[in-house]
PDB file of C-alpha atoms in Angstrom:
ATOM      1  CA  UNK E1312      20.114  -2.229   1.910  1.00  0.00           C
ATOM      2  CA  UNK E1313      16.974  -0.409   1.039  1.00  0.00           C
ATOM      3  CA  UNK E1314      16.464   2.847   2.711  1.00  0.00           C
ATOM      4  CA  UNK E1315      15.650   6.387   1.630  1.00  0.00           C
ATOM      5  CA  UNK E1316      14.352   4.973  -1.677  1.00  0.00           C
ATOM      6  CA  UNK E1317      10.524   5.667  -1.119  1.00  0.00           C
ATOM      7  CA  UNK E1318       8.350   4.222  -4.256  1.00  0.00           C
ATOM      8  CA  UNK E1319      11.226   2.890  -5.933  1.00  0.00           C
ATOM      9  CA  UNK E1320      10.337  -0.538  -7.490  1.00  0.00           C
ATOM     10  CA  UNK E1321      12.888  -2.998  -6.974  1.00  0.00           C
ATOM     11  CA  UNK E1322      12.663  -6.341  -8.496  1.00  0.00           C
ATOM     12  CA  UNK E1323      14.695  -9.495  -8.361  1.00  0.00           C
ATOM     13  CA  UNK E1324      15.079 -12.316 -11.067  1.00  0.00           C
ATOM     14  CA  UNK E1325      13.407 -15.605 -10.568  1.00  0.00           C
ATOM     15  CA  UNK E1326      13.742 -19.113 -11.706  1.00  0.00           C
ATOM     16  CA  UNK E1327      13.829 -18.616 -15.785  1.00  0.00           C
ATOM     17  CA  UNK E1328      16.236 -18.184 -19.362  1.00  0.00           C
ATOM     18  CA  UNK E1329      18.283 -15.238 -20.251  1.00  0.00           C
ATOM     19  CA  UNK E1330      18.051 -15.392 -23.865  1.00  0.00           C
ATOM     20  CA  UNK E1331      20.577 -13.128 -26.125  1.00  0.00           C
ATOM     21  CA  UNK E1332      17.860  -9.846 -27.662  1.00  0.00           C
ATOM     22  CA  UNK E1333      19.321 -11.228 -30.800  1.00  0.00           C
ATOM     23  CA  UNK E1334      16.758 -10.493 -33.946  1.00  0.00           C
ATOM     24  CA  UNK E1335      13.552 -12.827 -33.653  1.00  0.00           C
ATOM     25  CA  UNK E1336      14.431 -14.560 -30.319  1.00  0.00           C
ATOM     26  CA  UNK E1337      11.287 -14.169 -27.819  1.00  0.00           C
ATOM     27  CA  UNK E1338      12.813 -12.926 -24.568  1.00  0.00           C
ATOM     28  CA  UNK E1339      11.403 -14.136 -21.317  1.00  0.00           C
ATOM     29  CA  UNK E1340      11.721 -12.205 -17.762  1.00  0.00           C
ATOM     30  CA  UNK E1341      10.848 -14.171 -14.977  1.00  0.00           C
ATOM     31  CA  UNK E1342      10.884 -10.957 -12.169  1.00  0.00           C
ATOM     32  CA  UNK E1343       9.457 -10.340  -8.975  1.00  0.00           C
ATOM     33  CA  UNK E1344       8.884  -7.261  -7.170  1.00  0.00           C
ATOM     34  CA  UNK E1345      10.131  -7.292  -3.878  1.00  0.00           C
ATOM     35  CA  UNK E1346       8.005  -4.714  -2.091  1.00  0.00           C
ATOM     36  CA  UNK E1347       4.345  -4.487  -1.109  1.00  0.00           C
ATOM     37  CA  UNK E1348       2.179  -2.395  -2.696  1.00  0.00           C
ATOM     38  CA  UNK E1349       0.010  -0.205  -0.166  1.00  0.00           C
ATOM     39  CA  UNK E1350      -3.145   0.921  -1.237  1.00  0.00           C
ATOM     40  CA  UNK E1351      -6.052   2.464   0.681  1.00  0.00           C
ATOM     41  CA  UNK E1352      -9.501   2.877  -1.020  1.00  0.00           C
ATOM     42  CA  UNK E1353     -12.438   4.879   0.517  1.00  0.00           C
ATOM     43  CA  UNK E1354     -16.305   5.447  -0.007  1.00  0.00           C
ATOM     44  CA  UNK E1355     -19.180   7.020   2.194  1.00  0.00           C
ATOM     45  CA  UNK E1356     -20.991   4.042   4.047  1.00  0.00           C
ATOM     46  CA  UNK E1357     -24.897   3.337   3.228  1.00  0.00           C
ATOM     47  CA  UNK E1358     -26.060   5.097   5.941  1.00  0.00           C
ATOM     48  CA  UNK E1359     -24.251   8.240   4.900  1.00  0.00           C
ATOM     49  CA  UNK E1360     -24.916   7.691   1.268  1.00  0.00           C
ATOM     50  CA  UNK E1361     -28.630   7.614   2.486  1.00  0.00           C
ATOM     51  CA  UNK E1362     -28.532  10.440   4.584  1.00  0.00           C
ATOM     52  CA  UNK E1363     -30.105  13.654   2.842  1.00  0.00           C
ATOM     53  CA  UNK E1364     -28.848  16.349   4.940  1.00  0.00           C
ATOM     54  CA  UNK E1365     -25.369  15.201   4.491  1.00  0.00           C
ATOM     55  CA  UNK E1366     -24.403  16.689   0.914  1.00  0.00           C
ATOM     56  CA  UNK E1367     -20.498  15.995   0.500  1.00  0.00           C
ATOM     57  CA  UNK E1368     -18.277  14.130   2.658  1.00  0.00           C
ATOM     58  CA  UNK E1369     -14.207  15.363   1.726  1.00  0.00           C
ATOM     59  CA  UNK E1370     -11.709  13.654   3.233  1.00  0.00           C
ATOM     60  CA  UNK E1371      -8.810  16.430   4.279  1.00  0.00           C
ATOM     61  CA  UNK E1372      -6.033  14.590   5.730  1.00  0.00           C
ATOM     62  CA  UNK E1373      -4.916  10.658   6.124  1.00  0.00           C
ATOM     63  CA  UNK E1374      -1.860   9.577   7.940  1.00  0.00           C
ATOM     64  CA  UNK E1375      -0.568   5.841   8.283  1.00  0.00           C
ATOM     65  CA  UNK E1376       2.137   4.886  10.826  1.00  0.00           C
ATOM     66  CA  UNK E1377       4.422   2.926  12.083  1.00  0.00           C
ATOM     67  CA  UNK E1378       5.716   1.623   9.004  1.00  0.00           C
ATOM     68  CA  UNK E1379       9.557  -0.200   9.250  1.00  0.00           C
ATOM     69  CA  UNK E1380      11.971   1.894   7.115  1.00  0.00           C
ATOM     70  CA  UNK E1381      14.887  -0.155   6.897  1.00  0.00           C
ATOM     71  CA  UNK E1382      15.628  -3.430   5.842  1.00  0.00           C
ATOM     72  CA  UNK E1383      18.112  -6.388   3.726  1.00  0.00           C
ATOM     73  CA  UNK E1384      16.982  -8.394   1.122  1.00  0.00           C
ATOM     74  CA  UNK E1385      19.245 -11.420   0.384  1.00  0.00           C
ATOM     75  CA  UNK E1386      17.596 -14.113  -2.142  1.00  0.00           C
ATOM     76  CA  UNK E1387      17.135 -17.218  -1.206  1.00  0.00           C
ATOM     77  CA  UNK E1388      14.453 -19.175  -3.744  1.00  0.00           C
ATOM     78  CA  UNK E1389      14.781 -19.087  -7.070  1.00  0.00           C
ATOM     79  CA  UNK E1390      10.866 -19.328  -7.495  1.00  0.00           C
ATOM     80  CA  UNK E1391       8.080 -16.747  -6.411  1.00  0.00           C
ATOM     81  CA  UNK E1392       7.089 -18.095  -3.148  1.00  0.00           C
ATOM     82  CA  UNK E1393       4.197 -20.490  -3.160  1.00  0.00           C
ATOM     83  CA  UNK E1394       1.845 -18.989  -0.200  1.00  0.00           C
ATOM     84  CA  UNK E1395       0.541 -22.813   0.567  1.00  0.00           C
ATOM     85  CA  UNK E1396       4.315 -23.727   0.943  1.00  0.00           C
ATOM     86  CA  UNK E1397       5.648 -24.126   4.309  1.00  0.00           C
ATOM     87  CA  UNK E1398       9.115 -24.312   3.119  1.00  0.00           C
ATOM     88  CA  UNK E1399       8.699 -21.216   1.555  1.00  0.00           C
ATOM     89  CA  UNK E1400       6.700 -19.481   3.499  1.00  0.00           C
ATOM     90  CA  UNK E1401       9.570 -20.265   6.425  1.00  0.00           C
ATOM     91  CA  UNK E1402      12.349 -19.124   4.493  1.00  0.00           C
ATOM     92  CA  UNK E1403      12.869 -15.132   4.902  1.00  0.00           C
ATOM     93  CA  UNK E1404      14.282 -12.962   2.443  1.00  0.00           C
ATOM     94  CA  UNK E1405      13.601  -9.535   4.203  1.00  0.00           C
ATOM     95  CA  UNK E1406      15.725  -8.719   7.152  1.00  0.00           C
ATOM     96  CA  UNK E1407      14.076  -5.630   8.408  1.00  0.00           C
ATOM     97  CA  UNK E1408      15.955  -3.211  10.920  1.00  0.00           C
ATOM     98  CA  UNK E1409      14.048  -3.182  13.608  1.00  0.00           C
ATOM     99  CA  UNK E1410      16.633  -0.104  15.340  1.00  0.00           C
ATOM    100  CA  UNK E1411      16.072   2.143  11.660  1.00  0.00           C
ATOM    101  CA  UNK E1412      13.623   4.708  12.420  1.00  0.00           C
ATOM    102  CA  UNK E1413       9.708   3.821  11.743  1.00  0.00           C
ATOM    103  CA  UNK E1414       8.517   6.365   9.497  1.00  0.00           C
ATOM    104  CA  UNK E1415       4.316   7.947   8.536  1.00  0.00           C
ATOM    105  CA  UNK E1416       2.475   7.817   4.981  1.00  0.00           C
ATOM    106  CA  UNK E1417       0.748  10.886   4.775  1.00  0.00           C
ATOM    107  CA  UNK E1418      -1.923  12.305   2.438  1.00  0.00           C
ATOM    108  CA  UNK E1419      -3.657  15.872   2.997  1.00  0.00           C
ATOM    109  CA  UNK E1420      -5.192  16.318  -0.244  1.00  0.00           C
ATOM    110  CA  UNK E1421      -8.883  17.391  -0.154  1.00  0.00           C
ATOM    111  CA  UNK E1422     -10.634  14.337  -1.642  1.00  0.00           C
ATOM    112  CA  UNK E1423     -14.436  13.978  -2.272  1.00  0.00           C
ATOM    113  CA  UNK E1424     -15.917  10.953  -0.771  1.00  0.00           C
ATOM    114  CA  UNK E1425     -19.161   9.295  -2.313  1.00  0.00           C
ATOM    115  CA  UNK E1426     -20.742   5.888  -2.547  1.00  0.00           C
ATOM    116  CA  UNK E1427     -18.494   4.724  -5.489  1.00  0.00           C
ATOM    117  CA  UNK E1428     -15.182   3.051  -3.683  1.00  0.00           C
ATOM    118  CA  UNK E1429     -11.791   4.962  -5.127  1.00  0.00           C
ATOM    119  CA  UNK E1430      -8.447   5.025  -4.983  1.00  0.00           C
ATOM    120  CA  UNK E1431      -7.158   7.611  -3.186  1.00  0.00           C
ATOM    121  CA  UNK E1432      -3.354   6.500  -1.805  1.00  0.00           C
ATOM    122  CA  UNK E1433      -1.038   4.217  -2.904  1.00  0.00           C
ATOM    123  CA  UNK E1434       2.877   3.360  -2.318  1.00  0.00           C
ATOM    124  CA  UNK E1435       5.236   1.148  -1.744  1.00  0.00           C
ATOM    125  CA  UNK E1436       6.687  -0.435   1.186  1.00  0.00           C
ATOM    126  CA  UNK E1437       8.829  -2.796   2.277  1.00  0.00           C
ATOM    127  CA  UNK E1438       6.697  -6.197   2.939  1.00  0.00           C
ATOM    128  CA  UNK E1439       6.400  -6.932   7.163  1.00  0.00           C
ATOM    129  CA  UNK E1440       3.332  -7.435   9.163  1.00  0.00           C
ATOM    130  CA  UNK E1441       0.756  -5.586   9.958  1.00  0.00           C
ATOM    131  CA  UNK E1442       0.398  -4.824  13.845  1.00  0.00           C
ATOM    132  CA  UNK E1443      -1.535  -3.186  15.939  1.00  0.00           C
ATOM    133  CA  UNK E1444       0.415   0.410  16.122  1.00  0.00           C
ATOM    134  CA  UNK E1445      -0.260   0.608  12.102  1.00  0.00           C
ATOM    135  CA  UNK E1446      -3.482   2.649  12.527  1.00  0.00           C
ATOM    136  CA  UNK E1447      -5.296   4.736   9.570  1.00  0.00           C
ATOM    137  CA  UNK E1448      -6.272   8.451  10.790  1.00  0.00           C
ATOM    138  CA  UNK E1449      -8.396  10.581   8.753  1.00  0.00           C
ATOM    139  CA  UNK E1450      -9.934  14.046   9.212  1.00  0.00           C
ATOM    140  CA  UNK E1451     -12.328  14.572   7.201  1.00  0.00           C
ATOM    141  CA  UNK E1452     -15.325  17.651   6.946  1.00  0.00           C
ATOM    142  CA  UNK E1453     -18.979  16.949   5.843  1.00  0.00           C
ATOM    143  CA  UNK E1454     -21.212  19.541   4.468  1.00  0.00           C
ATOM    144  CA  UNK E1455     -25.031  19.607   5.376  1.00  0.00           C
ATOM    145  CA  UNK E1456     -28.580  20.567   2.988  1.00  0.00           C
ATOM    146  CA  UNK E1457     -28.661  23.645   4.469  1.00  0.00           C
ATOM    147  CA  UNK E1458     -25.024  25.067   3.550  1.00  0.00           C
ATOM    148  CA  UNK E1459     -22.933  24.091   6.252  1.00  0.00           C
ATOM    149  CA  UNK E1460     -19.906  22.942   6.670  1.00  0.00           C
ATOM    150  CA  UNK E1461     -17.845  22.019   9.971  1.00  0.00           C
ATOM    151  CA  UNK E1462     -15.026  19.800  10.412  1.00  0.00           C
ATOM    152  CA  UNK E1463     -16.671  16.391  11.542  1.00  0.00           C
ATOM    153  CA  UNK E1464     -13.967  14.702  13.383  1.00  0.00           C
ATOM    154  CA  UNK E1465     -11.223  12.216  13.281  1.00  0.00           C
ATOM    155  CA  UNK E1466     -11.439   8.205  12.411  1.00  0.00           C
ATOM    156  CA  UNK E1467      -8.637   5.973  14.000  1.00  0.00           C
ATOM    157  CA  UNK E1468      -8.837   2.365  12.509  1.00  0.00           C
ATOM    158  CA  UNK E1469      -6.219  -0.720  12.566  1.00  0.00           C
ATOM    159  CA  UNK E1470      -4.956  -0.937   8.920  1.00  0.00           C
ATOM    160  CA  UNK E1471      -7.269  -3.790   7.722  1.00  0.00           C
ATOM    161  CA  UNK E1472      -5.725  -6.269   4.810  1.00  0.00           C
ATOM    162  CA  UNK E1473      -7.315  -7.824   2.449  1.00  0.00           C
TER     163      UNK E1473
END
């Protein structure tokens, strides 16, 4: 059962040798990590980027929701799934707990946005799909040529994969 163990990287053995770490025997690991990695990357759009009067862009707070917190993994292929494999793709190894509590990433570090796409969140999660209720919501403040500053609003978007 994995719960309560937020960016912990678990890992499971696949199809391979254990060899003895005798002197001079090459060891191979055949692993796996069994959770997604989540990670969001931001930059101004063109038109911002283009805009003169707009002089920074920070981004001041992100949430992401709806995330599953609970689930079972139980190992069923010896292999790392083939993602043009029916057979594989059918058999589940994740049973998530869909009664557990649904829990928020949250970031509300002050980040400076420009043109240049960054990293600015990762973790880890346990691997489910993406629906609708998963939004991205950032508040974020732009400053102008002429000194000013003001809080410039909130974005709500679907978490997008790619």
């Amino acid at each position: 059962s994995f719960f309560g163990t937020a960016d912990t990287d678990w890992m499971v053995a696949r199809e391979g040798v254990s060899v003895p770490g005798t002197y001079r025997y090459k060891v191979k690991f055949f692993m796996q990590h069994i959770l997604s990695k989540f990670v969001v990357t931001m930059r101004k759009s063109d038109a911002l980027a283009a805009d003169s009067n707009v002089t920074k862009v920070v981004l001041n707070e992100m949430t992401i929701g709806a995330w599953a917190s609970k689930g079972d993994f139980d190992q069923k292929l010896n292999h790392t799934p083939v993602p043009t494999d029916s057979a594989d793709l059918a058999t589940c190894e994740w049973t998530l707990d869909s009664a557990a509590a649904r829990y928020t990433l949250a970031m509300t570090e002050n980040c400076e946005v420009d043109k240049t796409e960054k990293y600015i969140f990762e973790s880890l999660a346990l691997p489910q799909t993406i629906t609708d209720d998963m939004c991205v919501k950032m508040r974020y403040t732009m400053t102008f040529s002429d000194g000013r500053g003001r809080p410039s609003g909130e974005i709500v978007r679907p978490v997008a994969v790619r």
